[in-house]
Amino acid sequence: MSTKLSVNINKIATLRNSRGGNQPNVLQVAKDVQKFGAHGVTVHPRPDERHIKYQDARELKSVVYTEYNIEGNPIKSFIDLVLEVKPTQVTLVPDADDAITSNAGWNTLQHQSFLKEVIQEFQRNHIRCSIFVDPVLEMIEGAKATGTDRIELYTEHFASEYAIGNTQAIVPYTNAAILANELGLGVNAGHDLSLDNIRFFKENIPNLLEVSIGHALICESIYLGIENVVNMYLNKLK
């Protein structure tokens, strides 16, 4: 089974915002990565709009013809945005307002009732839901109880350990995916996945439906070109 690639274009917006104006053009990049073969586009608007702006998320709806995934902490403004845009998928991430990047999954036991309420609202609007989680079996079971459609495994620990040769770091992720499959949850993954580690990760995660990759993909594209890099990922995800 091939795993879908969703390209996170936050870093494109970061570069645009650093200079002002509209270069690089976020909408054009979204069109291009789909043309190059990506199965979806991901954005993660934060409250301070330091990269993707809420208006970007609105405008992207008209150009994303594959799968559109909006990630974020479900504060009221984010919930309102998602209900307005109605993307294919919403991924709930427990970011602090000042987080540089996502750094932990949900405690799905502690926040279960809140997540369940938010998820039900999105699902009533025909939006697929995914919850960002660490590869901890209790958190996977808690995710199931929220009614979510999928989980997204937070892969930073795997990526950092794999980089120093510790291939056993994959084991908790494999076990988490096996349990998720048994519970009827779809499995996505993301954070620090790259051309160096993506094939090994995919080969060890049963029924991996989708990966969301941004920072590494954009960095690699500086040297190799974005069309080339998108297709390199697609080949490794087959």
Coordinates of N, CA and C in Angstrom, one line a residue:
M1 N 0.8 -1.2 0.0 CA 0.0 0.0 0.0 C 0.9 1.2 0.0
S2 N 0.6 2.1 -0.9 CA 1.3 3.4 -0.9 C 0.8 4.3 0.2
T3 N 1.6 5.1 0.7 CA 1.2 6.1 1.7 C 1.1 7.4 1.1
K4 N 0.1 8.2 1.4 CA -0.1 9.5 0.8 C 0.8 10.5 1.4
L5 N 1.3 11.4 0.6 CA 2.1 12.5 1.0 C 1.4 13.8 1.0
S6 N 1.3 14.5 2.1 CA 0.7 15.8 2.2 C 1.8 16.8 2.5
V7 N 2.0 17.8 1.7 CA 3.1 18.7 1.9 C 2.6 19.9 2.7
N8 N 3.4 20.1 3.8 CA 3.1 21.2 4.7 C 3.8 22.4 4.2
I9 N 3.1 23.5 3.8 CA 3.7 24.7 3.2 C 3.9 25.8 4.1
N10 N 3.9 25.6 5.4 CA 4.2 26.7 6.4 C 5.4 27.4 6.1
K11 N 6.5 26.7 5.8 CA 7.8 27.4 5.6 C 7.8 28.3 4.4
I12 N 7.0 28.0 3.4 CA 6.8 28.9 2.3 C 6.3 30.2 2.8
A13 N 5.3 30.2 3.6 CA 4.7 31.4 4.2 C 5.7 32.1 5.1
T14 N 6.5 31.4 5.8 CA 7.6 32.0 6.7 C 8.5 32.9 5.8
L15 N 8.9 32.3 4.7 CA 9.8 33.0 3.8 C 9.1 34.2 3.2
R16 N 7.9 34.1 2.8 CA 7.1 35.2 2.3 C 7.0 36.3 3.3
N17 N 6.7 36.0 4.5 CA 6.4 37.0 5.6 C 7.7 37.7 6.0
S18 N 8.8 37.1 5.8 CA 10.1 37.7 6.2 C 10.4 38.9 5.4
R19 N 9.9 39.0 4.2 CA 10.2 40.1 3.3 C 9.0 41.0 3.0
G20 N 7.8 40.5 3.3 CA 6.6 41.3 2.9 C 6.2 40.9 1.5
G21 N 5.1 41.4 1.0 CA 4.7 41.1 -0.3 C 4.2 39.7 -0.5
N22 N 4.3 39.1 -1.6 CA 3.7 37.9 -1.9 C 4.6 36.9 -2.6
Q23 N 5.9 37.0 -2.3 CA 6.9 36.0 -2.9 C 7.6 35.4 -1.8
P24 N 7.7 34.0 -1.8 CA 7.0 33.1 -2.7 C 5.5 33.1 -2.5
N25 N 4.8 32.8 -3.5 CA 3.4 32.8 -3.5 C 2.8 31.5 -2.9
V26 N 2.2 31.5 -1.8 CA 1.7 30.3 -1.1 C 0.7 29.5 -1.9
L27 N -0.2 30.3 -2.6 CA -1.2 29.6 -3.4 C -0.6 28.9 -4.6
Q28 N 0.4 29.5 -5.2 CA 1.1 28.9 -6.4 C 1.9 27.7 -5.9
V29 N 2.5 27.7 -4.8 CA 3.3 26.6 -4.3 C 2.3 25.4 -4.1
A30 N 1.1 25.7 -3.5 CA 0.1 24.7 -3.2 C -0.3 24.0 -4.6
K31 N -0.5 24.8 -5.6 CA -0.9 24.3 -6.9 C 0.3 23.4 -7.4
D32 N 1.5 23.9 -7.3 CA 2.6 23.2 -7.9 C 2.9 21.9 -7.2
V33 N 2.8 21.8 -5.9 CA 3.1 20.5 -5.3 C 2.1 19.4 -5.6
Q34 N 0.9 19.9 -5.8 CA -0.2 18.9 -6.3 C 0.1 18.5 -7.7
K35 N 0.5 19.5 -8.6 CA 0.9 19.1 -10.0 C 2.1 18.2 -10.0
F36 N 3.0 18.3 -9.1 CA 4.2 17.4 -9.0 C 3.8 16.0 -8.5
G37 N 2.6 15.8 -7.9 CA 2.2 14.5 -7.5 C 1.8 14.4 -6.0
A38 N 2.0 15.4 -5.2 CA 1.6 15.3 -3.8 C 0.1 15.0 -3.7
H39 N -0.3 14.2 -2.7 CA -1.7 13.8 -2.5 C -2.5 14.8 -1.7
G40 N -1.8 15.8 -1.1 CA -2.5 16.8 -0.3 C -1.6 17.9 0.1
V41 N -2.2 18.9 0.7 CA -1.6 20.1 1.2 C -2.0 20.3 2.7
T42 N -1.0 20.6 3.5 CA -1.2 20.8 4.9 C -0.8 22.2 5.3
V43 N -1.6 22.9 6.2 CA -1.2 24.1 6.8 C -1.4 24.1 8.3
H44 N -0.7 24.9 9.0 CA -0.8 24.9 10.5 C -0.8 26.4 10.9
P45 N -1.9 27.0 10.8 CA -2.0 28.4 11.2 C -1.9 28.5 12.7
R46 N -1.1 29.4 13.2 CA -1.0 29.7 14.7 C -1.6 31.0 15.0
P47 N -2.0 31.3 16.2 CA -2.7 32.5 16.6 C -1.9 33.8 16.2
D48 N -0.6 33.7 16.3 CA 0.2 35.0 15.9 C 0.4 35.1 14.4
E49 N 0.0 34.1 13.6 CA 0.1 34.1 12.2 C 1.5 34.4 11.7
R50 N 2.5 33.8 12.4 CA 3.8 34.1 12.0 C 4.3 33.4 10.7
H51 N 3.5 32.4 10.3 CA 3.8 31.8 8.9 C 2.4 31.8 8.2
I52 N 1.7 30.7 8.2 CA 0.4 30.7 7.5 C -0.6 31.6 8.2
K53 N -1.2 32.4 7.5 CA -2.2 33.3 8.0 C -3.6 32.7 7.9
Y54 N -4.5 33.1 8.7 CA -5.9 32.6 8.6 C -6.5 32.8 7.2
Q55 N -6.1 34.0 6.6 CA -6.6 34.3 5.3 C -6.0 33.3 4.2
D56 N -4.8 32.9 4.4 CA -4.2 31.9 3.5 C -5.0 30.7 3.6
A57 N -5.4 30.2 4.8 CA -6.1 29.0 4.9 C -7.5 29.1 4.2
R58 N -8.1 30.3 4.2 CA -9.3 30.5 3.5 C -9.1 30.4 2.0
E59 N -8.1 31.1 1.5 CA -7.8 31.2 0.1 C -7.4 29.9 -0.5
L60 N -6.7 29.1 0.3 CA -6.2 27.8 -0.2 C -7.3 26.8 -0.6
K61 N -8.4 27.0 0.0 CA -9.6 26.1 -0.2 C -9.9 26.1 -1.7
S62 N -9.7 27.2 -2.4 CA -10.1 27.2 -3.8 C -9.1 26.6 -4.7
V63 N -7.9 26.3 -4.2 CA -6.8 25.8 -5.1 C -6.4 24.4 -4.8
V64 N -6.8 23.9 -3.6 CA -6.4 22.5 -3.2 C -7.5 21.6 -3.7
Y65 N -7.1 20.8 -4.7 CA -8.1 19.9 -5.3 C -7.8 18.4 -4.9
T66 N -6.7 18.2 -4.1 CA -6.5 16.9 -3.6 C -7.1 16.9 -2.2
E67 N -6.3 16.6 -1.1 CA -6.8 16.6 0.2 C -6.2 17.8 0.9
Y68 N -7.1 18.5 1.7 CA -6.7 19.7 2.4 C -6.7 19.4 3.9
N69 N -5.6 19.6 4.5 CA -5.5 19.3 6.0 C -5.1 20.5 6.7
I70 N -5.9 20.9 7.7 CA -5.5 22.1 8.5 C -5.2 21.6 9.9
E71 N -4.0 21.9 10.4 CA -3.6 21.5 11.7 C -3.7 22.7 12.7
G72 N -3.9 22.4 14.0 CA -3.8 23.5 14.9 C -4.5 23.1 16.3
N73 N -4.2 24.0 17.2 CA -4.8 23.9 18.6 C -6.2 24.4 18.5
P74 N -7.2 23.6 18.9 CA -8.6 23.9 18.7 C -9.1 25.0 19.7
I75 N -8.5 26.2 19.6 CA -9.0 27.3 20.3 C -10.2 27.8 19.5
K76 N -11.0 28.8 20.0 CA -12.2 29.2 19.3 C -12.0 29.7 17.9
S77 N -11.0 30.6 17.7 CA -10.7 31.1 16.4 C -10.3 30.0 15.4
F78 N -9.6 29.0 15.9 CA -9.2 27.9 15.0 C -10.4 27.1 14.6
I79 N -11.3 26.8 15.6 CA -12.5 26.0 15.3 C -13.4 26.7 14.3
D80 N -13.5 28.1 14.5 CA -14.4 28.8 13.6 C -13.8 28.8 12.2
L81 N -12.4 28.9 12.1 CA -11.8 28.9 10.8 C -12.1 27.6 10.1
V82 N -11.9 26.5 10.8 CA -12.1 25.1 10.2 C -13.5 24.9 9.7
L83 N -14.4 25.4 10.6 CA -15.9 25.2 10.2 C -16.2 26.1 9.0
E84 N -15.5 27.2 8.9 CA -15.8 28.1 7.7 C -15.2 27.4 6.4
V85 N -13.9 27.0 6.5 CA -13.2 26.5 5.3 C -13.7 25.1 4.9
K86 N -14.0 24.2 5.9 CA -14.4 22.8 5.7 C -13.3 22.1 4.9
P87 N -12.1 21.9 5.4 CA -11.1 21.1 4.7 C -11.4 19.6 4.7
T88 N -10.7 18.8 4.0 CA -10.9 17.4 4.0 C -10.7 16.8 5.4
Q89 N -9.6 17.3 6.1 CA -9.2 16.8 7.4 C -8.8 17.9 8.3
V90 N -9.1 17.8 9.6 CA -8.5 18.7 10.6 C -7.7 17.8 11.6
T91 N -6.5 18.3 11.8 CA -5.6 17.6 12.8 C -5.4 18.4 14.0
L92 N -5.8 17.9 15.1 CA -5.8 18.7 16.4 C -4.5 18.5 17.1
V93 N -3.8 19.6 17.4 CA -2.5 19.6 17.9 C -2.5 20.5 19.2
P94 N -1.9 20.0 20.3 CA -2.0 20.8 21.6 C -0.8 21.8 21.7
D95 N -0.7 22.7 20.7 CA 0.3 23.7 20.8 C 0.1 24.8 21.8
A96 N 1.1 25.1 22.5 CA 1.1 26.4 23.3 C 1.2 27.5 22.3
D97 N 0.7 28.7 22.7 CA 0.7 29.9 21.8 C 2.1 30.2 21.4
D98 N 3.1 30.0 22.3 CA 4.5 30.5 22.0 C 5.4 29.3 21.5
A99 N 4.8 28.2 21.1 CA 5.6 27.0 20.7 C 6.2 27.3 19.3
I100 N 7.5 27.1 19.2 CA 8.2 27.3 17.9 C 7.6 26.3 16.9
T101 N 7.5 25.0 17.4 CA 6.9 24.0 16.5 C 6.2 23.0 17.5
S102 N 5.4 22.1 16.9 CA 4.7 21.1 17.8 C 5.8 20.3 18.6
N103 N 5.5 20.1 19.8 CA 6.5 19.4 20.6 C 5.9 18.3 21.6
A104 N 4.7 17.9 21.4 CA 4.1 16.8 22.2 C 2.7 16.5 21.6
G105 N 2.3 15.2 21.9 CA 1.0 14.8 21.5 C 0.0 15.1 22.6
W106 N -1.3 14.9 22.4 CA -2.4 15.1 23.3 C -2.3 14.1 24.5
N107 N -2.6 14.5 25.7 CA -3.0 13.5 26.7 C -4.5 13.3 26.5
T108 N -4.8 12.2 25.8 CA -6.1 11.9 25.3 C -7.0 11.4 26.5
L109 N -6.4 11.1 27.6 CA -7.2 10.7 28.8 C -7.7 12.0 29.5
Q110 N -6.7 12.9 29.8 CA -7.0 14.1 30.5 C -7.9 15.0 29.7
H111 N -7.8 15.1 28.4 CA -8.6 16.0 27.6 C -9.7 15.3 26.8
Q112 N -10.0 14.1 27.2 CA -10.9 13.3 26.4 C -12.3 14.0 26.2
S113 N -12.9 14.5 27.2 CA -14.2 15.1 27.0 C -14.2 16.3 26.1
F114 N -13.1 17.1 26.2 CA -13.0 18.3 25.4 C -12.8 17.9 23.9
L115 N -11.9 17.0 23.7 CA -11.6 16.5 22.3 C -12.9 15.9 21.7
K116 N -13.6 15.1 22.5 CA -14.8 14.4 22.0 C -15.8 15.5 21.5
E117 N -16.0 16.5 22.3 CA -16.9 17.6 21.9 C -16.5 18.3 20.6
V118 N -15.2 18.6 20.5 CA -14.7 19.3 19.3 C -14.8 18.4 18.1
I119 N -14.4 17.2 18.3 CA -14.5 16.2 17.1 C -15.9 16.0 16.6
Q120 N -16.8 15.9 17.5 CA -18.2 15.7 17.1 C -18.7 16.9 16.3
E121 N -18.3 18.1 16.7 CA -18.7 19.3 15.9 C -18.1 19.3 14.5
F122 N -16.8 18.9 14.4 CA -16.2 18.8 13.0 C -16.9 17.7 12.2
Q123 N -17.1 16.6 12.8 CA -17.7 15.4 12.1 C -19.1 15.7 11.6
R124 N -19.8 16.5 12.4 CA -21.2 16.9 12.0 C -21.1 17.8 10.7
N125 N -19.9 18.4 10.5 CA -19.7 19.2 9.3 C -18.9 18.4 8.2
H126 N -18.9 17.1 8.4 CA -18.3 16.2 7.4 C -16.8 16.5 7.2
I127 N -16.1 16.8 8.3 CA -14.6 17.0 8.3 C -14.0 15.8 9.0
R128 N -13.1 15.1 8.3 CA -12.4 14.0 9.0 C -11.5 14.6 10.1
C129 N -11.4 13.8 11.2 CA -10.6 14.3 12.3 C -9.4 13.4 12.6
S130 N -8.3 14.0 13.0 CA -7.1 13.3 13.4 C -6.6 14.0 14.6
I131 N -6.0 13.2 15.6 CA -5.5 13.7 16.8 C -4.0 13.4 16.8
F132 N -3.2 14.4 17.1 CA -1.7 14.3 17.3 C -1.4 13.6 18.6
V133 N -0.7 12.5 18.5 CA -0.4 11.7 19.7 C 1.0 11.2 19.7
D134 N 1.5 11.0 20.9 CA 2.8 10.3 21.1 C 2.5 8.8 21.0
P135 N 3.5 8.0 20.7 CA 3.3 6.5 20.5 C 3.2 5.8 21.9
V136 N 2.2 6.1 22.6 CA 1.9 5.5 23.9 C 0.6 4.8 23.8
L137 N 0.6 3.6 24.2 CA -0.6 2.8 24.0 C -1.9 3.3 24.7
E138 N -1.7 3.8 25.9 CA -2.8 4.4 26.6 C -3.4 5.6 25.9
M139 N -2.5 6.4 25.2 CA -3.0 7.6 24.5 C -3.7 7.2 23.2
I140 N -3.3 6.0 22.7 CA -4.1 5.5 21.5 C -5.5 5.1 21.9
E141 N -5.5 4.4 23.0 CA -6.8 3.9 23.5 C -7.7 5.1 23.9
G142 N -7.1 6.2 24.5 CA -7.8 7.4 24.8 C -8.3 8.1 23.5
A143 N -7.5 8.1 22.5 CA -7.9 8.7 21.2 C -9.2 8.0 20.7
K144 N -9.2 6.6 20.8 CA -10.3 5.9 20.3 C -11.6 6.4 21.0
A145 N -11.5 6.6 22.3 CA -12.7 7.0 23.1 C -13.2 8.4 22.7
T146 N -12.4 9.2 22.0 CA -12.8 10.5 21.6 C -13.7 10.5 20.4
G147 N -13.7 9.4 19.7 CA -14.4 9.3 18.4 C -13.7 9.8 17.2
T148 N -12.4 10.1 17.3 CA -11.6 10.6 16.2 C -11.6 9.5 15.1
D149 N -11.4 10.0 13.9 CA -11.2 9.0 12.7 C -9.8 8.5 12.6
R150 N -8.9 9.3 12.9 CA -7.5 8.9 12.8 C -6.6 9.5 13.9
I151 N -5.4 9.0 14.0 CA -4.4 9.6 14.9 C -3.2 10.0 14.0
E152 N -2.5 11.0 14.4 CA -1.2 11.3 13.7 C -0.1 11.1 14.8
L153 N 0.8 10.1 14.5 CA 1.9 9.8 15.4 C 2.9 10.9 15.3
Y154 N 3.3 11.4 16.5 CA 4.3 12.5 16.6 C 5.7 11.8 16.5
T155 N 6.5 12.1 15.5 CA 7.6 11.3 15.1 C 9.0 11.9 15.4
E156 N 9.0 13.0 16.2 CA 10.3 13.7 16.4 C 11.3 12.8 17.1
H157 N 10.8 12.0 18.1 CA 11.8 11.1 18.9 C 12.3 10.1 18.0
F158 N 11.5 9.5 17.1 CA 12.0 8.5 16.2 C 13.1 9.1 15.3
A159 N 12.8 10.3 14.7 CA 13.7 10.9 13.8 C 15.1 11.2 14.4
S160 N 15.1 11.7 15.6 CA 16.3 12.1 16.3 C 17.1 10.9 16.6
E161 N 16.4 9.8 17.1 CA 17.1 8.5 17.4 C 17.6 7.8 16.1
Y162 N 16.8 7.8 15.1 CA 17.2 7.2 13.9 C 18.5 7.8 13.3
A163 N 18.6 9.2 13.4 CA 19.7 9.9 12.9 C 21.0 9.5 13.6
I164 N 21.0 8.9 14.8 CA 22.2 8.5 15.4 C 22.3 7.0 15.4
G165 N 21.5 6.3 14.6 CA 21.7 4.9 14.4 C 20.8 4.0 15.2
N166 N 19.9 4.5 16.0 CA 19.1 3.7 16.9 C 17.8 3.3 16.1
T167 N 17.9 2.2 15.4 CA 16.7 1.8 14.6 C 15.6 1.2 15.5
Q168 N 15.9 0.9 16.8 CA 14.9 0.3 17.7 C 13.9 1.4 18.2
A169 N 14.2 2.7 17.9 CA 13.3 3.7 18.2 C 12.0 3.6 17.5
I170 N 12.0 2.8 16.5 CA 10.7 2.6 15.7 C 9.7 1.7 16.4
V171 N 10.2 0.9 17.4 CA 9.3 -0.1 18.0 C 8.0 0.5 18.6
P172 N 8.1 1.6 19.4 CA 6.9 2.1 20.0 C 5.9 2.6 18.9
Y173 N 6.4 3.1 17.8 CA 5.5 3.5 16.7 C 4.8 2.4 16.0
T174 N 5.6 1.3 15.8 CA 5.0 0.1 15.3 C 3.9 -0.4 16.1
N175 N 4.2 -0.5 17.4 CA 3.2 -1.0 18.4 C 1.9 -0.1 18.4
A176 N 2.2 1.2 18.4 CA 1.1 2.1 18.4 C 0.2 2.0 17.2
A177 N 0.8 1.8 16.1 CA 0.1 1.6 14.8 C -0.7 0.3 14.8
I178 N -0.1 -0.8 15.3 CA -0.8 -2.0 15.4 C -2.1 -1.9 16.2
L179 N -1.9 -1.3 17.4 CA -3.1 -1.1 18.3 C -4.1 -0.2 17.6
A180 N -3.7 0.9 17.0 CA -4.6 1.8 16.3 C -5.4 1.0 15.2
N181 N -4.7 0.2 14.4 CA -5.4 -0.6 13.4 C -6.4 -1.5 14.0
E182 N -6.1 -2.2 15.2 CA -7.0 -3.1 15.8 C -8.2 -2.3 16.3
L183 N -8.1 -1.1 16.7 CA -9.2 -0.3 17.2 C -10.0 0.4 16.1
G184 N -9.5 0.3 14.9 CA -10.2 0.9 13.8 C -9.9 2.3 13.5
L185 N -8.8 2.8 14.0 CA -8.3 4.1 13.8 C -7.3 4.2 12.6
G186 N -7.5 5.2 11.7 CA -6.5 5.4 10.7 C -5.2 6.0 11.3
V187 N -4.1 5.7 10.6 CA -2.8 6.1 11.1 C -2.1 7.1 10.1
N188 N -1.9 8.3 10.6 CA -1.1 9.3 9.9 C 0.2 9.5 10.7
A189 N 1.2 10.2 10.2 CA 2.4 10.5 11.0 C 3.0 11.8 10.5
G190 N 3.8 12.4 11.3 CA 4.5 13.6 10.9 C 5.3 14.2 12.0
H191 N 6.3 14.9 11.6 CA 7.3 15.8 12.4 C 8.7 15.2 12.3
D192 N 9.5 15.9 11.6 CA 10.9 15.6 11.4 C 11.1 14.3 10.5
L193 N 10.1 13.9 9.8 CA 10.3 12.9 8.8 C 11.0 13.5 7.6
S194 N 11.9 12.8 7.0 CA 12.8 13.3 5.9 C 13.1 12.2 4.9
L195 N 13.8 12.6 3.8 CA 14.2 11.7 2.8 C 15.1 10.6 3.4
D196 N 15.8 10.9 4.5 CA 16.7 10.0 5.1 C 16.0 8.9 5.9
N197 N 14.9 9.2 6.5 CA 14.2 8.2 7.4 C 12.9 7.7 6.9
I198 N 12.3 8.3 5.9 CA 10.9 8.1 5.6 C 10.7 6.6 5.1
R199 N 11.6 6.1 4.3 CA 11.3 4.7 3.8 C 11.4 3.7 5.0
F200 N 12.3 3.8 5.9 CA 12.4 2.9 7.0 C 11.1 3.1 7.9
F201 N 10.7 4.3 8.1 CA 9.5 4.5 8.9 C 8.3 3.8 8.2
K202 N 8.1 4.1 7.0 CA 7.0 3.6 6.2 C 7.0 2.0 6.3
E203 N 8.1 1.4 6.1 CA 8.2 0.0 6.1 C 7.9 -0.7 7.4
N204 N 7.9 0.1 8.5 CA 7.7 -0.5 9.8 C 6.4 -0.1 10.5
I205 N 5.6 0.7 9.7 CA 4.3 1.2 10.3 C 3.2 0.5 9.4
P206 N 2.5 -0.5 10.0 CA 1.5 -1.1 9.2 C 0.3 -0.2 8.9
N207 N -0.1 -0.2 7.6 CA -1.3 0.6 7.2 C -1.1 2.1 7.4
L208 N 0.1 2.6 7.1 CA 0.3 4.0 7.3 C -0.4 4.8 6.1
L209 N -1.4 5.6 6.5 CA -2.2 6.2 5.5 C -1.6 7.4 4.9
E210 N -1.0 8.3 5.7 CA -0.6 9.6 5.2 C 0.6 10.1 6.1
V211 N 1.5 10.8 5.5 CA 2.5 11.5 6.2 C 2.4 13.0 5.8
S212 N 2.6 13.9 6.8 CA 2.6 15.3 6.5 C 4.0 15.8 6.8
I213 N 4.7 16.4 5.7 CA 6.1 16.7 5.8 C 6.2 18.2 5.3
G214 N 6.9 19.0 6.1 CA 7.1 20.4 5.7 C 8.5 20.8 5.8
H215 N 9.0 20.9 7.0 CA 10.3 21.6 7.2 C 11.4 20.9 6.4
A216 N 11.5 19.5 6.6 CA 12.6 18.8 5.9 C 12.4 18.9 4.4
L217 N 11.2 18.7 3.9 CA 10.9 18.8 2.5 C 11.3 20.1 1.8
I218 N 11.0 21.2 2.5 CA 11.4 22.5 2.0 C 12.9 22.7 2.0
C219 N 13.5 22.3 3.1 CA 15.0 22.4 3.2 C 15.7 21.6 2.1
E220 N 15.2 20.4 1.9 CA 15.8 19.5 0.9 C 15.6 20.1 -0.5
S221 N 14.4 20.8 -0.7 CA 14.1 21.4 -2.0 C 15.0 22.5 -2.4
I222 N 15.6 23.2 -1.4 CA 16.6 24.3 -1.7 C 17.7 23.7 -2.5
Y223 N 18.1 22.5 -2.2 CA 19.3 21.9 -2.9 C 18.9 21.1 -4.1
L224 N 17.7 20.4 -4.0 CA 17.4 19.5 -5.0 C 16.2 19.9 -5.9
G225 N 15.5 20.9 -5.6 CA 14.3 21.4 -6.3 C 13.1 20.7 -5.8
I226 N 12.0 21.5 -5.7 CA 10.8 20.9 -5.0 C 10.1 19.9 -5.8
E227 N 10.1 20.0 -7.2 CA 9.4 18.9 -8.0 C 10.2 17.6 -7.8
N228 N 11.5 17.7 -7.8 CA 12.3 16.5 -7.7 C 12.1 15.9 -6.3
V229 N 12.1 16.7 -5.2 CA 12.0 16.2 -3.9 C 10.6 15.6 -3.6
V230 N 9.5 16.2 -4.1 CA 8.2 15.6 -4.0 C 8.2 14.2 -4.6
N231 N 8.8 14.0 -5.8 CA 8.8 12.7 -6.4 C 9.7 11.7 -5.7
M232 N 10.8 12.2 -5.1 CA 11.6 11.3 -4.3 C 10.9 10.8 -3.1
Y233 N 10.0 11.6 -2.4 CA 9.2 11.1 -1.3 C 8.2 10.1 -1.8
L234 N 7.5 10.4 -3.0 CA 6.5 9.5 -3.5 C 7.1 8.1 -3.8
N235 N 8.3 8.1 -4.3 CA 9.0 6.8 -4.6 C 9.3 6.0 -3.3
K236 N 9.7 6.7 -2.3 CA 10.0 6.0 -1.0 C 8.7 5.6 -0.3
L237 N 7.6 6.2 -0.6 CA 6.3 5.9 0.1 C 5.5 4.8 -0.6
K238 N 6.0 4.3 -1.7 CA 5.3 3.3 -2.5 C 5.3 2.0 -1.7

